[in-house]
Coordinates of C-alpha atoms in Angstrom, one line a residue:
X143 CA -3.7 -22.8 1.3
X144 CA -0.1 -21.8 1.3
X145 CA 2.7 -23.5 3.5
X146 CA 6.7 -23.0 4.2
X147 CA 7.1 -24.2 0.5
X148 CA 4.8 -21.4 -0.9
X149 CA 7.5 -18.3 0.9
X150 CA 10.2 -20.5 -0.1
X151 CA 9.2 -20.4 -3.4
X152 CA 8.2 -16.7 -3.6
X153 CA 11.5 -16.1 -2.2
X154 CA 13.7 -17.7 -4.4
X155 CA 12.0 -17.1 -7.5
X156 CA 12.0 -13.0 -6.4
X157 CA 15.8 -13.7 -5.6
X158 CA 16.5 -15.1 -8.9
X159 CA 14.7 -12.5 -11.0
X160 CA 16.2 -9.9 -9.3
X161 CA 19.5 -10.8 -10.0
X162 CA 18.6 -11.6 -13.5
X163 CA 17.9 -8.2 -13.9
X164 CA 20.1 -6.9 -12.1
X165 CA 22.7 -8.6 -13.9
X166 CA 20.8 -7.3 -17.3
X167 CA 20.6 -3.9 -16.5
X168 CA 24.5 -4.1 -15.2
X169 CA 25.4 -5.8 -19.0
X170 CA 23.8 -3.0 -21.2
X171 CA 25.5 0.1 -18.6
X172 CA 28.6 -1.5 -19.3
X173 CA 28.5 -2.4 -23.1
X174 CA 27.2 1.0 -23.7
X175 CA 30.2 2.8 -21.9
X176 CA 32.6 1.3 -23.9
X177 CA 30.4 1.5 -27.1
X178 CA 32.4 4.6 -28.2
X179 CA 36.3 2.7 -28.7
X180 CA 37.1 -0.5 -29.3
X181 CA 39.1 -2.2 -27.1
X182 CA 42.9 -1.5 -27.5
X183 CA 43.8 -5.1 -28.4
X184 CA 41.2 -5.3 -31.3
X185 CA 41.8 -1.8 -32.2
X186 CA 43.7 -2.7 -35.4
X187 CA 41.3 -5.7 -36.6
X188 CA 37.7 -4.2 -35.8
X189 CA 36.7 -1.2 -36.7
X190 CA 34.4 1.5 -34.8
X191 CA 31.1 1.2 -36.6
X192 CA 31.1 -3.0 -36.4
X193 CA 32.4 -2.5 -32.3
X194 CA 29.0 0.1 -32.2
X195 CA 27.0 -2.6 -33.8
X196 CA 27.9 -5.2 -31.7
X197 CA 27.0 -2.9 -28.9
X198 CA 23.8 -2.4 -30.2
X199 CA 23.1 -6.0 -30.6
X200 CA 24.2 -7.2 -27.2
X201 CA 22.0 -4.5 -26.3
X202 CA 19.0 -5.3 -28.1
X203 CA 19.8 -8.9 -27.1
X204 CA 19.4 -8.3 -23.5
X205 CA 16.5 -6.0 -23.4
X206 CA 14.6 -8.9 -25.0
X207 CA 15.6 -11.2 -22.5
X208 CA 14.3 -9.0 -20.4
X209 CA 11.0 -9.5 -21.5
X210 CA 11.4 -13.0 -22.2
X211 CA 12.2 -13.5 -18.4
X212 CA 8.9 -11.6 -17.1
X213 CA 6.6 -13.8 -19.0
X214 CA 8.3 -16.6 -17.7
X215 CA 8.1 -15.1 -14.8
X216 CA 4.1 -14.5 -15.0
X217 CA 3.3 -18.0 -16.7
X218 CA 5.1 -19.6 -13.7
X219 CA 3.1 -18.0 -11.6
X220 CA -0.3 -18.3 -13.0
X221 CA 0.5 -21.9 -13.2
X222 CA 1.5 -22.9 -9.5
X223 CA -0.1 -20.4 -7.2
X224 CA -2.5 -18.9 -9.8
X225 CA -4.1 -22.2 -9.8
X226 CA -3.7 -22.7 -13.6
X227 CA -2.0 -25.9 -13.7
X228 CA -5.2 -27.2 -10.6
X229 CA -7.6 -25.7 -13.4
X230 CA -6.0 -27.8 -16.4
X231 CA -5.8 -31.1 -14.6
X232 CA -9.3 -30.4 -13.4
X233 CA -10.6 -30.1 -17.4
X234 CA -8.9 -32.8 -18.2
X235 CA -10.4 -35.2 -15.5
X236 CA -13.4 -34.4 -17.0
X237 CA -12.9 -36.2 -20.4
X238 CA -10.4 -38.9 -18.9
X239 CA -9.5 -41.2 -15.9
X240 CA -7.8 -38.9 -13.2
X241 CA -4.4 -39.7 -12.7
X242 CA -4.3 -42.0 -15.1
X243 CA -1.4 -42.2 -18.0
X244 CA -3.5 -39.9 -20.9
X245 CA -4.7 -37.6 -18.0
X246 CA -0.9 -37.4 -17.3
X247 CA 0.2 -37.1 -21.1
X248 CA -2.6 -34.3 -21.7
X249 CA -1.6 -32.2 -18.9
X250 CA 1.6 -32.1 -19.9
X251 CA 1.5 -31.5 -23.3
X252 CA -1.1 -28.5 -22.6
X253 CA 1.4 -27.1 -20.3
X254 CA 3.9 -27.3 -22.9
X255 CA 2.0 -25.6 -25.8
X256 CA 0.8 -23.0 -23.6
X257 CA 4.7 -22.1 -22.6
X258 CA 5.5 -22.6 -26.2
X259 CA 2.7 -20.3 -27.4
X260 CA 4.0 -17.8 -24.9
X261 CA 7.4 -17.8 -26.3
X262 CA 6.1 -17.8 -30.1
X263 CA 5.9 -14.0 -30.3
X264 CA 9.2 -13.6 -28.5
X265 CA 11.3 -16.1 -30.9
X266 CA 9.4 -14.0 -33.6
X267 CA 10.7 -10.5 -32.4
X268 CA 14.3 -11.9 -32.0
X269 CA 14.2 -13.7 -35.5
X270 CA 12.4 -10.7 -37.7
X271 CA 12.8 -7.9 -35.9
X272 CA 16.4 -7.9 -33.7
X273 CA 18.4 -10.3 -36.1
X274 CA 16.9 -9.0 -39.1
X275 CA 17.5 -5.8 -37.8
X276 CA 21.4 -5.9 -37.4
X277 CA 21.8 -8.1 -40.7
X278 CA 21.6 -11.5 -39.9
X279 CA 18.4 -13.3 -40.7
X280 CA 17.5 -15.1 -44.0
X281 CA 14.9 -16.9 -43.1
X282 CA 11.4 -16.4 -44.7
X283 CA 8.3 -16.5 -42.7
X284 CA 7.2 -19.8 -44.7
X285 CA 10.7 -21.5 -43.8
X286 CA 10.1 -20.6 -40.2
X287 CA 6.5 -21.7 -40.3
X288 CA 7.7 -25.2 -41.9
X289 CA 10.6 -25.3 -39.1
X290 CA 8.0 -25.1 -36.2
X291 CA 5.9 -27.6 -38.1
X292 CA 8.7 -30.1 -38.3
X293 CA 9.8 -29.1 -34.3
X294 CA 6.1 -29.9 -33.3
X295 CA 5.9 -33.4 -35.5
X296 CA 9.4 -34.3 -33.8
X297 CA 8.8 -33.3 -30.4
X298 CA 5.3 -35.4 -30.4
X299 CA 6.8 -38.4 -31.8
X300 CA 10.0 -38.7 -29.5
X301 CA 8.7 -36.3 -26.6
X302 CA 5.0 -38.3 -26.3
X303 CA 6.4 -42.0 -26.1
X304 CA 8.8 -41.6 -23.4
X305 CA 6.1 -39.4 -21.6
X306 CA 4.0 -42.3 -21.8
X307 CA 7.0 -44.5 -20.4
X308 CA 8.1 -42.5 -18.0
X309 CA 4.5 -41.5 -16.7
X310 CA 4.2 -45.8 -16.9
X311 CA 7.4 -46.5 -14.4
X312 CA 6.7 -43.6 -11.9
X313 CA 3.1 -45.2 -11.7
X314 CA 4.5 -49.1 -11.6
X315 CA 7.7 -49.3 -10.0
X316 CA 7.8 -48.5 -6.6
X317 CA 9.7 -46.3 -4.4
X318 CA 12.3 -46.8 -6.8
X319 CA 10.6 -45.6 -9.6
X320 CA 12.9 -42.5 -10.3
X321 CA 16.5 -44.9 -10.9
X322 CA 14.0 -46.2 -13.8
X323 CA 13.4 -43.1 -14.9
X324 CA 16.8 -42.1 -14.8
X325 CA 17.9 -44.4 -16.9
X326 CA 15.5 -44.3 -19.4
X327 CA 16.3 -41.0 -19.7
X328 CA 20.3 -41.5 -20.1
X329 CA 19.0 -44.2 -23.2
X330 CA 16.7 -41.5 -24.8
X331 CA 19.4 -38.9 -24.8
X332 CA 22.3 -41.5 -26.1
X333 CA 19.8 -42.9 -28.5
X334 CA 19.3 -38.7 -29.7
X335 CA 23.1 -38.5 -29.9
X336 CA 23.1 -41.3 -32.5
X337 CA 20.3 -40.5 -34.7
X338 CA 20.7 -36.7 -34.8
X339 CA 23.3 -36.8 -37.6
X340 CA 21.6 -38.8 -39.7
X341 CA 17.7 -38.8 -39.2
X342 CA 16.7 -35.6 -37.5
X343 CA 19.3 -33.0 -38.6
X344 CA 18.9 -33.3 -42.5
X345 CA 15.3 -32.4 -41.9
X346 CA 15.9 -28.7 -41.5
X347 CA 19.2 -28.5 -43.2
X348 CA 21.0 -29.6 -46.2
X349 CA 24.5 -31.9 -45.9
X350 CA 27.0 -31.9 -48.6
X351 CA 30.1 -33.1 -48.7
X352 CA 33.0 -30.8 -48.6
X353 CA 33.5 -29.6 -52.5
X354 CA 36.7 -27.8 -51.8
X355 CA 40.1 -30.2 -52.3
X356 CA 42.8 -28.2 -51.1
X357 CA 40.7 -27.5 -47.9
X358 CA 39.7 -31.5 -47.4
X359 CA 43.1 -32.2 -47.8
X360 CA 43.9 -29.5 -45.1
X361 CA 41.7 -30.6 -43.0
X362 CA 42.4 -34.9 -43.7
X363 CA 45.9 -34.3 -42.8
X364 CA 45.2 -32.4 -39.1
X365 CA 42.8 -35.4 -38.3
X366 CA 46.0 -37.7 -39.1
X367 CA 47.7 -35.6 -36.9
X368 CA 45.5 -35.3 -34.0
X369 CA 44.6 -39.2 -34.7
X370 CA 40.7 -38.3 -35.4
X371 CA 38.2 -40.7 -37.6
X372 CA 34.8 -39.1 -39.3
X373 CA 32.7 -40.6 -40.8
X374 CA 32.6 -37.9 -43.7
X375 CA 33.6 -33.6 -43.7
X376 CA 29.9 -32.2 -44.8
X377 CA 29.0 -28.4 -45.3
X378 CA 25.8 -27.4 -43.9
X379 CA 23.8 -24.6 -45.7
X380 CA 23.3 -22.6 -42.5
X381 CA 23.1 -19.6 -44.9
X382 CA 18.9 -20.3 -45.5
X383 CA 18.4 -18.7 -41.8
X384 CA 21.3 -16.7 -41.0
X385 CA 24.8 -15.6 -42.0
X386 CA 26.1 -16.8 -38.1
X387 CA 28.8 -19.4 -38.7
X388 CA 30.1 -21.9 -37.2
X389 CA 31.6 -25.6 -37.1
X390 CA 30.8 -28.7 -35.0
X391 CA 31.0 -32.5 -34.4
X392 CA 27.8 -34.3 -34.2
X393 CA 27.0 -37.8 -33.0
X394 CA 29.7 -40.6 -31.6
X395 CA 31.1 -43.7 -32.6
X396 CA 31.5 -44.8 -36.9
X397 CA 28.6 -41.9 -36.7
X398 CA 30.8 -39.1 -36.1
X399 CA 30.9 -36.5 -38.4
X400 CA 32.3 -32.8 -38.8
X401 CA 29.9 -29.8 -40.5
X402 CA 31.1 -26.5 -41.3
X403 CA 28.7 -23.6 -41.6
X404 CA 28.5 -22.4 -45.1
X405 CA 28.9 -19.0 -43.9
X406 CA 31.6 -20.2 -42.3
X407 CA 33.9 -21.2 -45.5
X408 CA 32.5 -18.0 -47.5
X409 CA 34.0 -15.9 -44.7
X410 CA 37.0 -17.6 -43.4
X411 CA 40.8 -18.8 -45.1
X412 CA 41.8 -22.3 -45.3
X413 CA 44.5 -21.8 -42.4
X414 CA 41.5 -20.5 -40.3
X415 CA 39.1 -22.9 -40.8
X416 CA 41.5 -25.9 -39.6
X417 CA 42.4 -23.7 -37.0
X418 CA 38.2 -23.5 -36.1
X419 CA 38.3 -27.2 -36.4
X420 CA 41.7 -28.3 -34.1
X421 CA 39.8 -26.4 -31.3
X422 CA 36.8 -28.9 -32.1
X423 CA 38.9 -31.7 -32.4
X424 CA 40.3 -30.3 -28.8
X425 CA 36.9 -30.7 -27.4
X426 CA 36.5 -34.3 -28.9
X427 CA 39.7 -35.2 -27.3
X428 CA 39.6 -33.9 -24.3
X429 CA 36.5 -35.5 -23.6
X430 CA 34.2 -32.7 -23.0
X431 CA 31.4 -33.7 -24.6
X432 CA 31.2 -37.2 -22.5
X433 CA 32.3 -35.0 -19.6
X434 CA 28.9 -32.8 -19.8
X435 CA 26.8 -35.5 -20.9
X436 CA 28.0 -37.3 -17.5
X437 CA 27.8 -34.6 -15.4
X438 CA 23.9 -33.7 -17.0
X439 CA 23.4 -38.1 -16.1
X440 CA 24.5 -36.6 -12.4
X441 CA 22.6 -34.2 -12.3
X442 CA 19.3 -35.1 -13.7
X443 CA 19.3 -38.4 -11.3
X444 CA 20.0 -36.2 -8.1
X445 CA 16.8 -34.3 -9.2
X446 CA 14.6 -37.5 -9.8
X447 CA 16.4 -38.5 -6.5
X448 CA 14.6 -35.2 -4.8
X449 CA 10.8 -35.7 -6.6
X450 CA 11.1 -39.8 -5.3
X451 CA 11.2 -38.0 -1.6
X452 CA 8.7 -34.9 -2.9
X453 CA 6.0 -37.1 -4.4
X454 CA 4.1 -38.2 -1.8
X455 CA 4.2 -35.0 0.4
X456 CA 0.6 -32.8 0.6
X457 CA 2.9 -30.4 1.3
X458 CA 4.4 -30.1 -1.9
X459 CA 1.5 -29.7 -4.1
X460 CA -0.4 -27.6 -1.9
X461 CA 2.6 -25.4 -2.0
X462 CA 2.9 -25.2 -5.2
X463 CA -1.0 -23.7 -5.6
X464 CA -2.2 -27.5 -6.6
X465 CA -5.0 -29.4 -4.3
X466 CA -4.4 -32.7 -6.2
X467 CA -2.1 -35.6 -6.2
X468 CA -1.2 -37.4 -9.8
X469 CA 2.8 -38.5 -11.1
X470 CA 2.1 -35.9 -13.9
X471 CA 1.1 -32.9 -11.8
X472 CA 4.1 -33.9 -9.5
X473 CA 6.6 -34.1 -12.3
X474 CA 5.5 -30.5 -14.4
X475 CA 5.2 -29.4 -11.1
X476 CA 9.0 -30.3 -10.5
X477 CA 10.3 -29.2 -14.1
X478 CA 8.7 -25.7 -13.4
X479 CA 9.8 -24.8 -10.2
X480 CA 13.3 -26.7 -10.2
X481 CA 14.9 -24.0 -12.2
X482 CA 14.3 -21.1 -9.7
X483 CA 15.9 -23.2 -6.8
X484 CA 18.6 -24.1 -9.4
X485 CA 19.4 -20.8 -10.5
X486 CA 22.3 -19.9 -8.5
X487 CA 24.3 -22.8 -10.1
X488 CA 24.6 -21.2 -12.8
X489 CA 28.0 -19.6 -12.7
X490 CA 29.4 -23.2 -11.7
X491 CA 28.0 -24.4 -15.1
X492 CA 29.4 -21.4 -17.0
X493 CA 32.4 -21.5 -15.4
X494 CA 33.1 -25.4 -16.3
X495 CA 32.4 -25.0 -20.2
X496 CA 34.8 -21.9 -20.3
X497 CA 37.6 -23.8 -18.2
X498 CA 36.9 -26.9 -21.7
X499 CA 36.8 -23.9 -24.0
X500 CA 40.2 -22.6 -22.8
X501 CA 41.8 -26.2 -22.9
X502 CA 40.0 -26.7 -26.6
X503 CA 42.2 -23.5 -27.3
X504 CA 45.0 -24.9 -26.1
X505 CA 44.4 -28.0 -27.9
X506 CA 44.2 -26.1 -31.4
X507 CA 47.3 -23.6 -30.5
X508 CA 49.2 -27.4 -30.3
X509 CA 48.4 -29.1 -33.6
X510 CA 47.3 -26.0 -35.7
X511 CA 48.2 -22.7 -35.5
X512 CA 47.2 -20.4 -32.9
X513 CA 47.4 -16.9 -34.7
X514 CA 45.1 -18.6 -37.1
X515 CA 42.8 -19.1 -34.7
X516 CA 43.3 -15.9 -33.4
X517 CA 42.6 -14.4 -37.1
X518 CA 39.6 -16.5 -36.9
X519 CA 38.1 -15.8 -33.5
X520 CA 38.8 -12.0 -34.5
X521 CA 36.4 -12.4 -37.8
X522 CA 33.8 -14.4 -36.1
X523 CA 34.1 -11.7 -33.4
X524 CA 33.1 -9.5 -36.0
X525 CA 30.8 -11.4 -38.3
X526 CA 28.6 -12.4 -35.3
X527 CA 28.5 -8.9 -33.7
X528 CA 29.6 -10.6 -30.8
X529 CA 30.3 -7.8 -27.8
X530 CA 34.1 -7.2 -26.8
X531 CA 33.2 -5.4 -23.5
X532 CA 30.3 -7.5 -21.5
X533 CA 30.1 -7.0 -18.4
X534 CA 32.3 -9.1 -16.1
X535 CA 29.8 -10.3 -13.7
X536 CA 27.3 -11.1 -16.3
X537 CA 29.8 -12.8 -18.4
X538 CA 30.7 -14.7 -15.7
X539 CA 27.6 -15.6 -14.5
X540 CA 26.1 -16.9 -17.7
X541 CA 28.8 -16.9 -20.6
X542 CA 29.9 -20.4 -21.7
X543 CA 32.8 -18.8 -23.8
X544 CA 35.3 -16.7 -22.3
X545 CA 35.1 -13.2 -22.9
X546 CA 37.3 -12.0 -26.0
X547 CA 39.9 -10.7 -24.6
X548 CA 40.8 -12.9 -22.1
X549 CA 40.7 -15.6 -25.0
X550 CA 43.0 -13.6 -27.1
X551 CA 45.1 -12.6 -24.7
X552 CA 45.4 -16.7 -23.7
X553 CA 46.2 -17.5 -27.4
X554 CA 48.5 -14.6 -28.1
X555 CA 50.6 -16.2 -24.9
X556 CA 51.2 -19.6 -26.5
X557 CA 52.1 -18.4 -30.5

């Protein structure tokens, strides 16, 4: 029987679909009236046909979101108030102890493979059908069967165990069960930060060490400069699944190390590439990546904060289309519905990471060169059929980059 919580709900989930949409159908009117000229600052460095394709990409790219978002939409649904979720907790009573920890684990693992199986045919369209479509995907049907494989043998050995935990300290310590949770959460995501660059990235990509000299010395004598310490310069062999590129850091302390994107040194000049990296190294000084990770800690422990006061409240299940009471069918029910109520702090988010992108610019433009990295932004522009004209409000609402322009513009200001 439904309650306030069940019109909240329905409200805020139609308000937040609505704008999603709106906000798609407001990106592909505007990318496609500028589809036919490219932008009067690129003019002279893109040409026509690749401005179209990226067009046709972002395009493409959004009207698949589209349909990504009303299956999410559905699922969540015929979870809550469909009475899905009440259905799977009530088969799964039948083979074990209600509420107890492997009643918990199995509920939540079913819901996940059933969201997962919903987005299987989606992740399949964008990989063979849009990327391969506009040039981009290399990867074989066998590697991506082989990839899931691996994804499903990780997620069960790091996802079940600290299921099992946290399921364990929700059920055994008290009112103050979720400052437990919380901060075995924090240690599970630290602990991923240090193993990723050693133990779980080189299972679905190869790590060599930079071949090229005259590029490692480049690149040895900026991180003198800007007073950086890796553990190693490794190239990645991106190239097996796509021709994006890209560079990044991964992990912290004596396990730092930098990757470049093999299609990222067959495209990009010497100059270029340290300029790609100085506006990494600008992220690694400036902190941002301990600044998110803190702000995520924030975050995550004022939600846990909000399902300690939710979890005993009839109200909340019954809501939420759920007749019983369990730790598990409070928490899924909490990581599926917190999103929708979330939602409209989004732009905050997107606006922080382009405020670090802009001082990671300005970062590079200091110790490297900036018209290099303008040279480079402008091929990777290119390369990644990355749009030139989104839409404002949708760029702003959900972009983590600034738009092009904007960043040119910034960069052009400062060489």
């Amino acid at each position: 029987m439904g309650n306030a919580l069940t019109w909240l709900f329905l409200v805020a989930l139609a308000a937040a679909t609505a704008t999603r949409l709106w906000l798609a159908a407001r990106q592909v009117r505007h990318v496609r009236a500028h589809r036919a000229a490219v932008p009067e600052s690129f003019a002279a460095a893109i040409p026509l046909a690749a401005h179209q394709k990226a067009a046709d990409y972002s395009v493409a790219k959004t009207g698949l979101g589209v349909v990504d978002l009303l299956i999410g939409v559905a699922a969540l649904l015929a979870l809550t108030l469909g009475g899905l979720l009440q259905a799977l907790a009530e088969g799964w009573a039948r083979l074990l102890e209600p509420a107890g920890i492997a009643h918990g684990v199995a509920l939540i693992v079913s819901v996940a493979v059933l969201l997962s199986l919903l987005e299987l045919p989606v992740t399949l369209y964008r990989t063979f059908v849009i990327e391969a479509r506009f040039g981009f995907n290399r990867m074989r049907p066998a590697l991506f069967v082989l990839d899931l494989a691996k994804h499903v043998v990780l997620a069960a050995a790091l996802g079940v165990p600290l299921l099992v935990l946290v399921l364990w300290l929700m059920q055994q310590m008290g009112e103050r069960w979720w400052l437990y949770v919380w901060a075995a959460w924090m240690s599970f995501n630290l602990l991923l930060l240090l193993i990723y660059p050693t133990f779980i990235a080189p299972l679905f990509n190869r790590f060599t060490p930079l071949a090229d000299p005259a590029l490692a010395g480049r690149i040895e004598a900026l991180l003198a400069r800007c007073g950086f310490r890796s553990n190693g310069l490794y190239v990645m062999d991106g190239s097996r699944r796509s021709s994006h590129g890209n560079a990044y850091f991964t992990g912290f302390g004596a396990a730092k190390r930098i990757v470049f994107f093999d299609t990222l040194l067959a495209r990009l000049a010497p100059p270029e590439v340290e300029a790609v990296l100085a506006h990494e190294l600008g992220h690694y000084r400036r902190h941002h990546v301990w600044k998110r990770v803190a702000l995520m800690f924030v975050f995550s422990a004022a939600l846990l904060w909000v399902l300690g006061r939710l979890i005993g409240e009839p109200w909340f299940y019954e809501g939420l289309g759920v007749t019983g009471r369990s730790t598990a069918l409070a928490l899924v029910l909490f990581v599926l519905v917190a999103p929708v109520f979330t939602f409209f702090l989004q732009p905050l988010a997107s606006l922080y990471s382009r405020r670090h992108e802009f001082e990671a610019d300005a970062y590079a433009a200091a110790h490297s060169s900036a018209q290099e990295l303008v040279r480079a932004l402008v091929k990777l522009y290119q390369d990644n059929a990355a749009t030139l004209t989104p839409d404002p409000l949708h760029s702003a609402f959900y972009d983590s980059h600034p738009p092009a322009g904007a960043r040119i513009a910034r960069l052009k200001g400062v060489s």
